[in-house]
Coordinates of C-alpha atoms in Angstrom, one line a residue:
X1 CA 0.0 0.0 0.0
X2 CA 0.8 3.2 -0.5
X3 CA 2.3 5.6 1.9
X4 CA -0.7 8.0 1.6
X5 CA -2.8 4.3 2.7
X6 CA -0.9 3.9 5.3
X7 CA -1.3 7.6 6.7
X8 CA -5.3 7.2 6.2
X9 CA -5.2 3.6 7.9
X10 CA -3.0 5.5 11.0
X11 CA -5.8 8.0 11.2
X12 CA -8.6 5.5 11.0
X13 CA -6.9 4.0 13.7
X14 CA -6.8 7.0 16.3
X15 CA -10.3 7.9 15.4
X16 CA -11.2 4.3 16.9
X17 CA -9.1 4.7 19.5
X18 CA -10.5 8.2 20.4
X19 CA -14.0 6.0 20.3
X20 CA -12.8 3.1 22.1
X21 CA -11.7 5.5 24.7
X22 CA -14.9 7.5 25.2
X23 CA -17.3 4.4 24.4
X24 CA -14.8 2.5 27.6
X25 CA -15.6 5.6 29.9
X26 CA -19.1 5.3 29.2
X27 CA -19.2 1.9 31.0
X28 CA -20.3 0.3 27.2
X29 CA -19.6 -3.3 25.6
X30 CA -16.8 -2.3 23.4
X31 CA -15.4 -5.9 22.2
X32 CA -16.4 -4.8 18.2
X33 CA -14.8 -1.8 18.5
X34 CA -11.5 -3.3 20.4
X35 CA -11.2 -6.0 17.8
X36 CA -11.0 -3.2 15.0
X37 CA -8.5 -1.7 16.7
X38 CA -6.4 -5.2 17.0
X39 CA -6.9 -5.5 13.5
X40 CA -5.7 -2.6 12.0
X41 CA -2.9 -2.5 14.6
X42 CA -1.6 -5.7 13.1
X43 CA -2.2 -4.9 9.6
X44 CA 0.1 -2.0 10.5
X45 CA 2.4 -4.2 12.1
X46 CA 3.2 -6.8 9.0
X47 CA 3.8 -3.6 6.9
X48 CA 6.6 -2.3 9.2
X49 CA 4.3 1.0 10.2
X50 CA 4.1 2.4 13.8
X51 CA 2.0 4.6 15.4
X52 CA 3.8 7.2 16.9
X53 CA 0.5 8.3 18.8
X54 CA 0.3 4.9 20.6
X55 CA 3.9 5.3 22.3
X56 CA 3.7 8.2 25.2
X57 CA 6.9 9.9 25.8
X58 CA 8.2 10.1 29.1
X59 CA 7.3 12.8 31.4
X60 CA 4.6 15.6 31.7
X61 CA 1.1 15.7 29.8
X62 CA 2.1 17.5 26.2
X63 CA -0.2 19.7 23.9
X64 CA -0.1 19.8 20.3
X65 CA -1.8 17.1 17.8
X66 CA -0.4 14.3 15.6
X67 CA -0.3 16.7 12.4
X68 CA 2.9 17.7 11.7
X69 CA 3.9 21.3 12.5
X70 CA 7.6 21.4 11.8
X71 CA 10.4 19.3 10.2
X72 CA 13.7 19.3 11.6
X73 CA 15.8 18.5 8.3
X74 CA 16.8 15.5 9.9
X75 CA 13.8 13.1 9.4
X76 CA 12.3 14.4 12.7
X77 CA 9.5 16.6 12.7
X78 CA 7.2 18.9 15.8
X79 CA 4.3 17.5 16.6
X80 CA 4.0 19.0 19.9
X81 CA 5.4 20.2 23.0
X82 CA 5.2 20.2 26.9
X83 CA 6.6 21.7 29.9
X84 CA 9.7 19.7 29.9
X85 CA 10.4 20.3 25.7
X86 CA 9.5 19.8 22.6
X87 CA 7.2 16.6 21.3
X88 CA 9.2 15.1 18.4
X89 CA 8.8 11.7 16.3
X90 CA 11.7 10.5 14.7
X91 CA 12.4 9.5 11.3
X92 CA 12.0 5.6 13.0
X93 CA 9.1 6.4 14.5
X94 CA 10.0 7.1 18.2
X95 CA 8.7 9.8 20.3
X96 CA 11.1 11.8 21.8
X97 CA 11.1 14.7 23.7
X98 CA 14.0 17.7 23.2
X99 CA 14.6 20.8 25.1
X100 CA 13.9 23.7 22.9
X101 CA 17.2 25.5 23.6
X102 CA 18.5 22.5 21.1
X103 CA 15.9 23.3 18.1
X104 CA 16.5 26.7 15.9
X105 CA 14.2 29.4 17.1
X106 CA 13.0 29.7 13.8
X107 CA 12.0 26.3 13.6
X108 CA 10.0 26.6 17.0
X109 CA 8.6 29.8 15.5
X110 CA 7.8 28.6 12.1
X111 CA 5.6 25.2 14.2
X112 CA 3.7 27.9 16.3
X113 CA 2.8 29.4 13.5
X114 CA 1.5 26.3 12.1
X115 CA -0.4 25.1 14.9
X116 CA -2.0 28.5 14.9
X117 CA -3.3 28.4 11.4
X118 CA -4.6 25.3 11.8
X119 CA -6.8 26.6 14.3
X120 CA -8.1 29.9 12.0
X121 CA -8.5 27.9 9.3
X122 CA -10.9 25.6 10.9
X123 CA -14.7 25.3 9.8
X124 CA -15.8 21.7 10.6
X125 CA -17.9 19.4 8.7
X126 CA -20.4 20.0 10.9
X127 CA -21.5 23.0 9.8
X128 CA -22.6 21.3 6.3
X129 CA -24.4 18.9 8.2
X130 CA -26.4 19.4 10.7
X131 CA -26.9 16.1 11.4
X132 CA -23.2 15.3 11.0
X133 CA -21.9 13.3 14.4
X134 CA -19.7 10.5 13.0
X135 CA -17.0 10.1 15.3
X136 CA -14.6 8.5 12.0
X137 CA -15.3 11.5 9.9
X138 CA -13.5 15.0 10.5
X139 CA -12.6 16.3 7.3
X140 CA -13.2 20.5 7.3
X141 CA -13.8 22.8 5.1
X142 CA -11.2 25.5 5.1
X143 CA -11.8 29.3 5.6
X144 CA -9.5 30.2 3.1
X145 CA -12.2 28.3 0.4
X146 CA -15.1 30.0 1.2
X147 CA -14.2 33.4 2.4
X148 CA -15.3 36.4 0.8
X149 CA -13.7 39.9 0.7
X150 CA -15.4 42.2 2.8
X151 CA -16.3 45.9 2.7
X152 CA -15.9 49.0 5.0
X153 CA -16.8 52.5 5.8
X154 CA -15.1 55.4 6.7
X155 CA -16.3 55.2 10.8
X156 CA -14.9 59.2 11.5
X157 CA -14.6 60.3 14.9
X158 CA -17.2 58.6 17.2
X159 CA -19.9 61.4 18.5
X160 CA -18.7 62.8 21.6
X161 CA -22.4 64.7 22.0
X162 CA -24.6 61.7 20.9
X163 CA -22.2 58.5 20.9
X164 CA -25.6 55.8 20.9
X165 CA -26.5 57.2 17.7
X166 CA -22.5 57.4 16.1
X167 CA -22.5 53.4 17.7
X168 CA -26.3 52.1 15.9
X169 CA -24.5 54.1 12.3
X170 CA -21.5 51.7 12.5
X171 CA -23.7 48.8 13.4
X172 CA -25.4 49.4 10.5
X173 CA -22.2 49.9 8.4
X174 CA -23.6 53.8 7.6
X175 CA -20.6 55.3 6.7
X176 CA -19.1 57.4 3.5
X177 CA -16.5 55.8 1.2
X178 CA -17.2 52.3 0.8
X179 CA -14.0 50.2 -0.6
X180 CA -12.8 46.3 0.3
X181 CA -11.4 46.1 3.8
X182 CA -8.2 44.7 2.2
X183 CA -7.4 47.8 0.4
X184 CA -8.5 50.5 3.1
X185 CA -5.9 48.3 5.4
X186 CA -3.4 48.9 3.0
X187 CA -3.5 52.3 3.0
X188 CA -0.5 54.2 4.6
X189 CA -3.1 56.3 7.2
X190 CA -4.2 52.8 8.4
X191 CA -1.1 51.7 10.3
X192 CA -3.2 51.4 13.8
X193 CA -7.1 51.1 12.9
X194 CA -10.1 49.6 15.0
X195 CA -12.5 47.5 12.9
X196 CA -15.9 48.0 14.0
X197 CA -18.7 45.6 13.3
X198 CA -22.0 43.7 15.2
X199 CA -22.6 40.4 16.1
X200 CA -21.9 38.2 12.3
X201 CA -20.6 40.7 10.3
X202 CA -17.1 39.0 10.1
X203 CA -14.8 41.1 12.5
X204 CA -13.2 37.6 13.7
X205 CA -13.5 35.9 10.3
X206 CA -11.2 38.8 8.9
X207 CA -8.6 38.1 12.2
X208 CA -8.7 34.4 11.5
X209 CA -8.4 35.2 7.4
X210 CA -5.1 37.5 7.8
X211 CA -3.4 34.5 10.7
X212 CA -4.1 31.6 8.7
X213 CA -2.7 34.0 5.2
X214 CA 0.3 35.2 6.9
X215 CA 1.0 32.2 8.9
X216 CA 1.0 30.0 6.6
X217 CA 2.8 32.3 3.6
X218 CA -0.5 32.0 1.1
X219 CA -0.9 35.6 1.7
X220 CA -1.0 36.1 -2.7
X221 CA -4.1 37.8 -2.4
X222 CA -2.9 40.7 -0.4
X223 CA -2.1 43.8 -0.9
X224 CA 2.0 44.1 -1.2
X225 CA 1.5 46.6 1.9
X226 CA -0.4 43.8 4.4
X227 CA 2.3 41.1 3.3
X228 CA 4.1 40.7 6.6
X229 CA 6.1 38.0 7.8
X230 CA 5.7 38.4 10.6
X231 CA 1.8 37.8 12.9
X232 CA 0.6 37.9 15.9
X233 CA -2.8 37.2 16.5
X234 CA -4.2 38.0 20.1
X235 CA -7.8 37.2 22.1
X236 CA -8.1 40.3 24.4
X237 CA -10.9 38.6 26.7
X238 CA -7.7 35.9 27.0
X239 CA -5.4 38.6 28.1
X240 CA -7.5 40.6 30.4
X241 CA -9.1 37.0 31.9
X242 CA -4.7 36.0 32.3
X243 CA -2.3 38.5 32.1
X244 CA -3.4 41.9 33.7
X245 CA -2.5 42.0 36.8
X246 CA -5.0 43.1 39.3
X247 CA -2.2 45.0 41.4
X248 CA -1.0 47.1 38.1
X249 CA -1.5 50.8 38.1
X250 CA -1.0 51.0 34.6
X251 CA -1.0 49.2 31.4
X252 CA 2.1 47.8 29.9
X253 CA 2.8 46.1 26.6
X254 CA 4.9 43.5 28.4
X255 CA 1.4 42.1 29.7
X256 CA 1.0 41.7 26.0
X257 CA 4.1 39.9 25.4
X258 CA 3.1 37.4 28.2
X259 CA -0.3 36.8 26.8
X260 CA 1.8 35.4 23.1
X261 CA 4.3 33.8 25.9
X262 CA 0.6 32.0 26.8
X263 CA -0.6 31.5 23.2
X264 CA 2.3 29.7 22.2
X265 CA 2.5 27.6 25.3
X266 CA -1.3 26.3 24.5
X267 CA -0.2 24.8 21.4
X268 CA 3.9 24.0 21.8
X269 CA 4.4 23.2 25.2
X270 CA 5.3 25.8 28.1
X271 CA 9.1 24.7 27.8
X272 CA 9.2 26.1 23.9
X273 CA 7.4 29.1 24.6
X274 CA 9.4 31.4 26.3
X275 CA 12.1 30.8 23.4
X276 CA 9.7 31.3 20.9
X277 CA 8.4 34.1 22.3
X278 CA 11.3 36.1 23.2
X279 CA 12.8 35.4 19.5
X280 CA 8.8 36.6 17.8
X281 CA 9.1 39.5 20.4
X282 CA 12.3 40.4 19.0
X283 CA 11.9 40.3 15.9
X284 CA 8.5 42.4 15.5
X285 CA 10.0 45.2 17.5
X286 CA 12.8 45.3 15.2
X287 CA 11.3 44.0 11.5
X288 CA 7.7 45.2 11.9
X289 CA 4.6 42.9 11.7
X290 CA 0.8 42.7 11.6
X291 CA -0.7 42.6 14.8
X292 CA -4.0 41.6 15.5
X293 CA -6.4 42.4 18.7
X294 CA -9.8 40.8 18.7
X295 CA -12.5 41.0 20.6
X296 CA -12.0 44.7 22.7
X297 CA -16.0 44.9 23.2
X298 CA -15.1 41.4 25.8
X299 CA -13.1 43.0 28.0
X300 CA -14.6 43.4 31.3
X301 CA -14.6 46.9 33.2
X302 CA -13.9 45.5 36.7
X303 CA -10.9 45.7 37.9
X304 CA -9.8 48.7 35.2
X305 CA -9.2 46.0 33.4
X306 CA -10.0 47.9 30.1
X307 CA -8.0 50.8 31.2
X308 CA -4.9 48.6 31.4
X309 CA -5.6 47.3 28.2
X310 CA -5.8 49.9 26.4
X311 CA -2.5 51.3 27.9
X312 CA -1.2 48.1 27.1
X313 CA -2.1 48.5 23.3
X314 CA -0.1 52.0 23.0
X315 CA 2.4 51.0 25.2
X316 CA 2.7 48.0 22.8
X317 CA 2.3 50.5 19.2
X318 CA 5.3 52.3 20.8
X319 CA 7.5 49.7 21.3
X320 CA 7.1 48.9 17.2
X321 CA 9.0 50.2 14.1
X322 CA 6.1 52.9 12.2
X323 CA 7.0 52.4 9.4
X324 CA 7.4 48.5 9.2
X325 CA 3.9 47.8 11.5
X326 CA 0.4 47.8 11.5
X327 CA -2.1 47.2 14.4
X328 CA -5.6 45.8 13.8
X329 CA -8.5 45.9 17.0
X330 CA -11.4 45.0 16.6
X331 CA -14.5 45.4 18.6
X332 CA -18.4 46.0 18.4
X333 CA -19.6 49.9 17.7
X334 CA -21.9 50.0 20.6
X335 CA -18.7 49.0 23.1
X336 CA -16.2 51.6 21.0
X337 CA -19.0 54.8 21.1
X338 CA -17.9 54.8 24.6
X339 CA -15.3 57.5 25.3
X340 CA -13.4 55.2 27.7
X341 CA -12.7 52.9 24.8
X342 CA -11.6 54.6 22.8
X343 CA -7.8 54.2 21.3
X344 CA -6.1 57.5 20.5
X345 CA -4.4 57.8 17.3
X346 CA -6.5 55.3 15.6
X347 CA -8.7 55.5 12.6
X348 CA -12.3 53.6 12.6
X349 CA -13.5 51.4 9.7
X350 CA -16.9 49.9 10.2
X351 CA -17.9 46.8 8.1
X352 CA -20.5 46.8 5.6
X353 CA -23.6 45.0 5.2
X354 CA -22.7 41.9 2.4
X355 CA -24.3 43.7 -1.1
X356 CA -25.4 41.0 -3.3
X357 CA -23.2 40.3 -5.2
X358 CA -21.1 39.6 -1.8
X359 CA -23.7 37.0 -1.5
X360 CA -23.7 35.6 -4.6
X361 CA -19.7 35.1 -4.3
X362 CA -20.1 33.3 -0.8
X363 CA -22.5 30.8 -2.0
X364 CA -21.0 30.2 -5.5
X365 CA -17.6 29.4 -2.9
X366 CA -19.4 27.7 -0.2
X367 CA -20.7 25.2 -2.6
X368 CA -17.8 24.5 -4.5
X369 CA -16.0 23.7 -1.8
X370 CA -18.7 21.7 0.0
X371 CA -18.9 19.4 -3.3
X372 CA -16.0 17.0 -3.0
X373 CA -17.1 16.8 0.7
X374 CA -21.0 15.8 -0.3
X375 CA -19.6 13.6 -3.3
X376 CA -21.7 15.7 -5.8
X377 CA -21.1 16.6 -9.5
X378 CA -19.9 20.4 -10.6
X379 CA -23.0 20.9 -12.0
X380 CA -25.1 19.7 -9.4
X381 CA -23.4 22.3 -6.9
X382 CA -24.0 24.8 -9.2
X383 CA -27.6 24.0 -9.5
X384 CA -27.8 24.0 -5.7
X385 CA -26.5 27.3 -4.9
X386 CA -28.2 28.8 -8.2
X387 CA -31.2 27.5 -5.8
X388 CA -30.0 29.5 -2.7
X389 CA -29.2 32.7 -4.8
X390 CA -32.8 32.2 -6.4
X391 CA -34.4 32.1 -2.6
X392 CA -32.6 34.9 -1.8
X393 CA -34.0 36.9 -4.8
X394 CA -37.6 35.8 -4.2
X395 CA -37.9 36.1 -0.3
X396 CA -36.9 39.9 0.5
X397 CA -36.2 38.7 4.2
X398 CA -33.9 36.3 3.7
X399 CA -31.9 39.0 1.6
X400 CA -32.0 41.2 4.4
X401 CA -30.5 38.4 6.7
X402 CA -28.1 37.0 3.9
X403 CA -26.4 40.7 4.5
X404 CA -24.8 39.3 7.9
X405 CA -21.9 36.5 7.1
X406 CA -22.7 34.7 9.9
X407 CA -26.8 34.1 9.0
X408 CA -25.8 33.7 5.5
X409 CA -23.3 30.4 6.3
X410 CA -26.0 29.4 8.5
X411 CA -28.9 29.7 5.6
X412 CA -26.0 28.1 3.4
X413 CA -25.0 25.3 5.7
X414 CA -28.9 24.3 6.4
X415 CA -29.6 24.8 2.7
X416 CA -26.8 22.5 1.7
X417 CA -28.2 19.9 4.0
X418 CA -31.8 20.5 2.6
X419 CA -31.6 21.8 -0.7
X420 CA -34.4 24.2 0.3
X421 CA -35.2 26.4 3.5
X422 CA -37.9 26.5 5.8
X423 CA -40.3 28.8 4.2
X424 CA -41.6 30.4 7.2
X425 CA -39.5 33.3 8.6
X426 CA -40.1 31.9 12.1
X427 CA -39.3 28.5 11.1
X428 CA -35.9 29.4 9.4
X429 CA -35.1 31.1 12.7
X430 CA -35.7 28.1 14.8
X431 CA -33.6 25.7 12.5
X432 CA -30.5 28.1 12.6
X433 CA -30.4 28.7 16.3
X434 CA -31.0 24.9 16.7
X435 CA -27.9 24.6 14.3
X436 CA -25.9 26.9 16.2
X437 CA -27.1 25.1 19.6
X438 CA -25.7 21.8 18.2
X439 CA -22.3 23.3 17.1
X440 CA -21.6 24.7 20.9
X441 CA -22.3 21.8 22.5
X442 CA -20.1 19.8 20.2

């Protein structure tokens, strides 16, 4: 068999394991299941295969998965980390672990970054099917296929005399000058901007979109000026929940160093991150990079925990080369109208409603990529989202919702599963928040 076999029968093989392990917990008869596993294990065996994922390395607990996220030039490759080094199998097949002082930063680096994109590129099966709960099956559909370009507005100065009203205007992406968020990011004014948008408009989408680009190097479809090679992609309710002191008086950009320190040690270990960390640190404060802040609008007020962290921002913008950086925050309108959230020095872009032919470009991507998952022909994708685009066109309130990314890639993922939607508005509604109820508990 080929190698490529062997790889899908080594995956097979965890995902029983995985099922073996939760069915076993369950206090369930699991002798079908267990001679599967034999089976394969020895099928593996006679072809001179092992499974690295079967042999636990000595010492503490480790993060990471069994993808690879870094080779080593010497058959080895990263496929994790813990709090004594970094998780390694060997070109034989061992797991070993070794202290991250012996690996080249840029190694380390250049795995982080890779476990990192595979997190921002994630959008799993399960949202195609809502009825999708095999425990064998977890191919995903990756952002990069089916995002769309999206569209801002000039936000001005928020309305110091009636800040409500400047905050329900951005909501609704009111706003002179509309242009693709791509190119107003790229222009020289927009070297620290906060991107404003509601609930679904795609303000986290866009964060994810940029990581997984950069990350990974596939950034061909950006502007030359947002081609950095250098990201850092930050949850603020993460650093204010972690990594603001409650004892500070002010707000220091360390605290956001130690929140990537935290990042980094989520997904390589707690041994690789401080190297990593102090290498990425170093290098953005002297090369330049993008760096990206989401979420502002979940940052609590107790504590002054939003004071800090807006010191912490500037402090942070200071600390970088001008010329070289650019600083992306995003939060809801309603949160930024308030005076007291406001970042100084920064412009506002608001995001835009989807127009239709935003739409149109969604589904025609959503369903091309959902058609080697669903086993369908070209032209019966094509057929199914010149259905969707049709509904849209003949129901006036589901165009009205398709203008919010997140309800449209709900109508798409129900629609996909249905090939038609409810046609009561209040029905519609109860299908997508039971769809969004199943995702969260899975």
């Amino acid at each position: 068999m080929t190698g490529q076999g062997n790889s899908n029968l080594v995956q097979t093989l965890q995902a029983l394991r995985r099922s073996l392990a939760y069915l076993e917990s369950s206090g369930m008869d699991v002798a079908l299941l267990r001679a599967q596993v034999a089976a394969i294990e020895a099928q593996l065996g006679e072809r001179g295969v092992v499974d690295a994922s079967n042999v636990p390395p000595h010492g503490a607990s480790w993060v990471g998965g069994d993808e690879i996220l870094a080779a080593l030039g010497d058959r080895s490759v990263i496929i994790g980390g813990n709090a004594e080094g970094v998780l390694i199998i060997t070109g034989d097949g061992n797991r070993i672990i070794r202290s991250p002082h012996d690996v080249d930063p840029t190694v380390l680096l250049r795995a982080y970054y890779r476990a990192l994109a595979n997190e921002c590129r994630r959008l799993p099966l399960s949202v195609v099917d809502p009825q999708f709960v095999g425990p064998l099956q977890e191919r995903t559909l990756s952002l990069a296929d089916v995002y769309t370009d999206l569209d801002v507005v000039s936000g001005g100065r928020p309305d110091a005399d009636d800040p409500r009203r400047w905050g329900l205007r951005m909501a609704r992406g009111e706003g002179e000058g509309r242009l693709s968020l791509l190119e107003a990011l790229a222009e020289p004014n927009m070297s620290c901007a906060v991107l404003l948008g509601d609930a679904g408009s795609g303000k986290t989408t866009f964060v994810n979109y940029m990581a997984y680009s950069l990350a990974t190097g596939e950034d061909e479809g950006l502007p030359e000026a947002l081609r950095c090679p250098l990201v850092l992609r930050l949850l603020l309710r993460d650093v204010a929940a972690h990594c603001l002191p409650s004892d500070a008086s002010r707000g220091e950009a360390c605290m956001l160093w130690d929140a990537l320190e935290r990042d980094i040690a989520a997904r390589l270990g707690s041994a690789a991150a401080e190297r990593v960390c102090i290498h990425l640190q170093g290098r953005i404060q002297e090369e330049g990079g993008l760096i990206l802040l989401d979420g502002l609008d979940e940052v609590p007020t107790a504590g002054e925990r939003r004071k800090l962290l807006l010191e912490a921002v500037q402090d942070l913008v200071g600390e970088l080369p001008a010329a070289r950086s650019r600083v992306l925050v995003t939060a809801r309108p309603y949160a930024y109208a308030d005076k007291d959230w406001q970042l100084p020095g920064f412009e506002t872009l608001a995001l835009a409603p989807f127009s239709g032919d935003q739409a149109e470009r969604f589904i025609e991507r959503w369903y091309d990529a959902v058609r080697p998952l669903r086993g369908w022909s070209d032209a019966d994708a094509r057929e199914r989202g010149g259905q969707l685009q049709a509904a849209l066109k003949q129901r006036s309130y589901l165009a009205d919702l398709a203008s919010r990314p997140l309800l449209l890639t709900l109508m798409a993922t129900l629609h996909a599963s249905w090939r038609q939607l409810p046609e009561d508005r209040a029905d519609l509604y109860e299908e997508t928040v039971r769809l969004l109820l199943g995702r969260w508990q899975q």
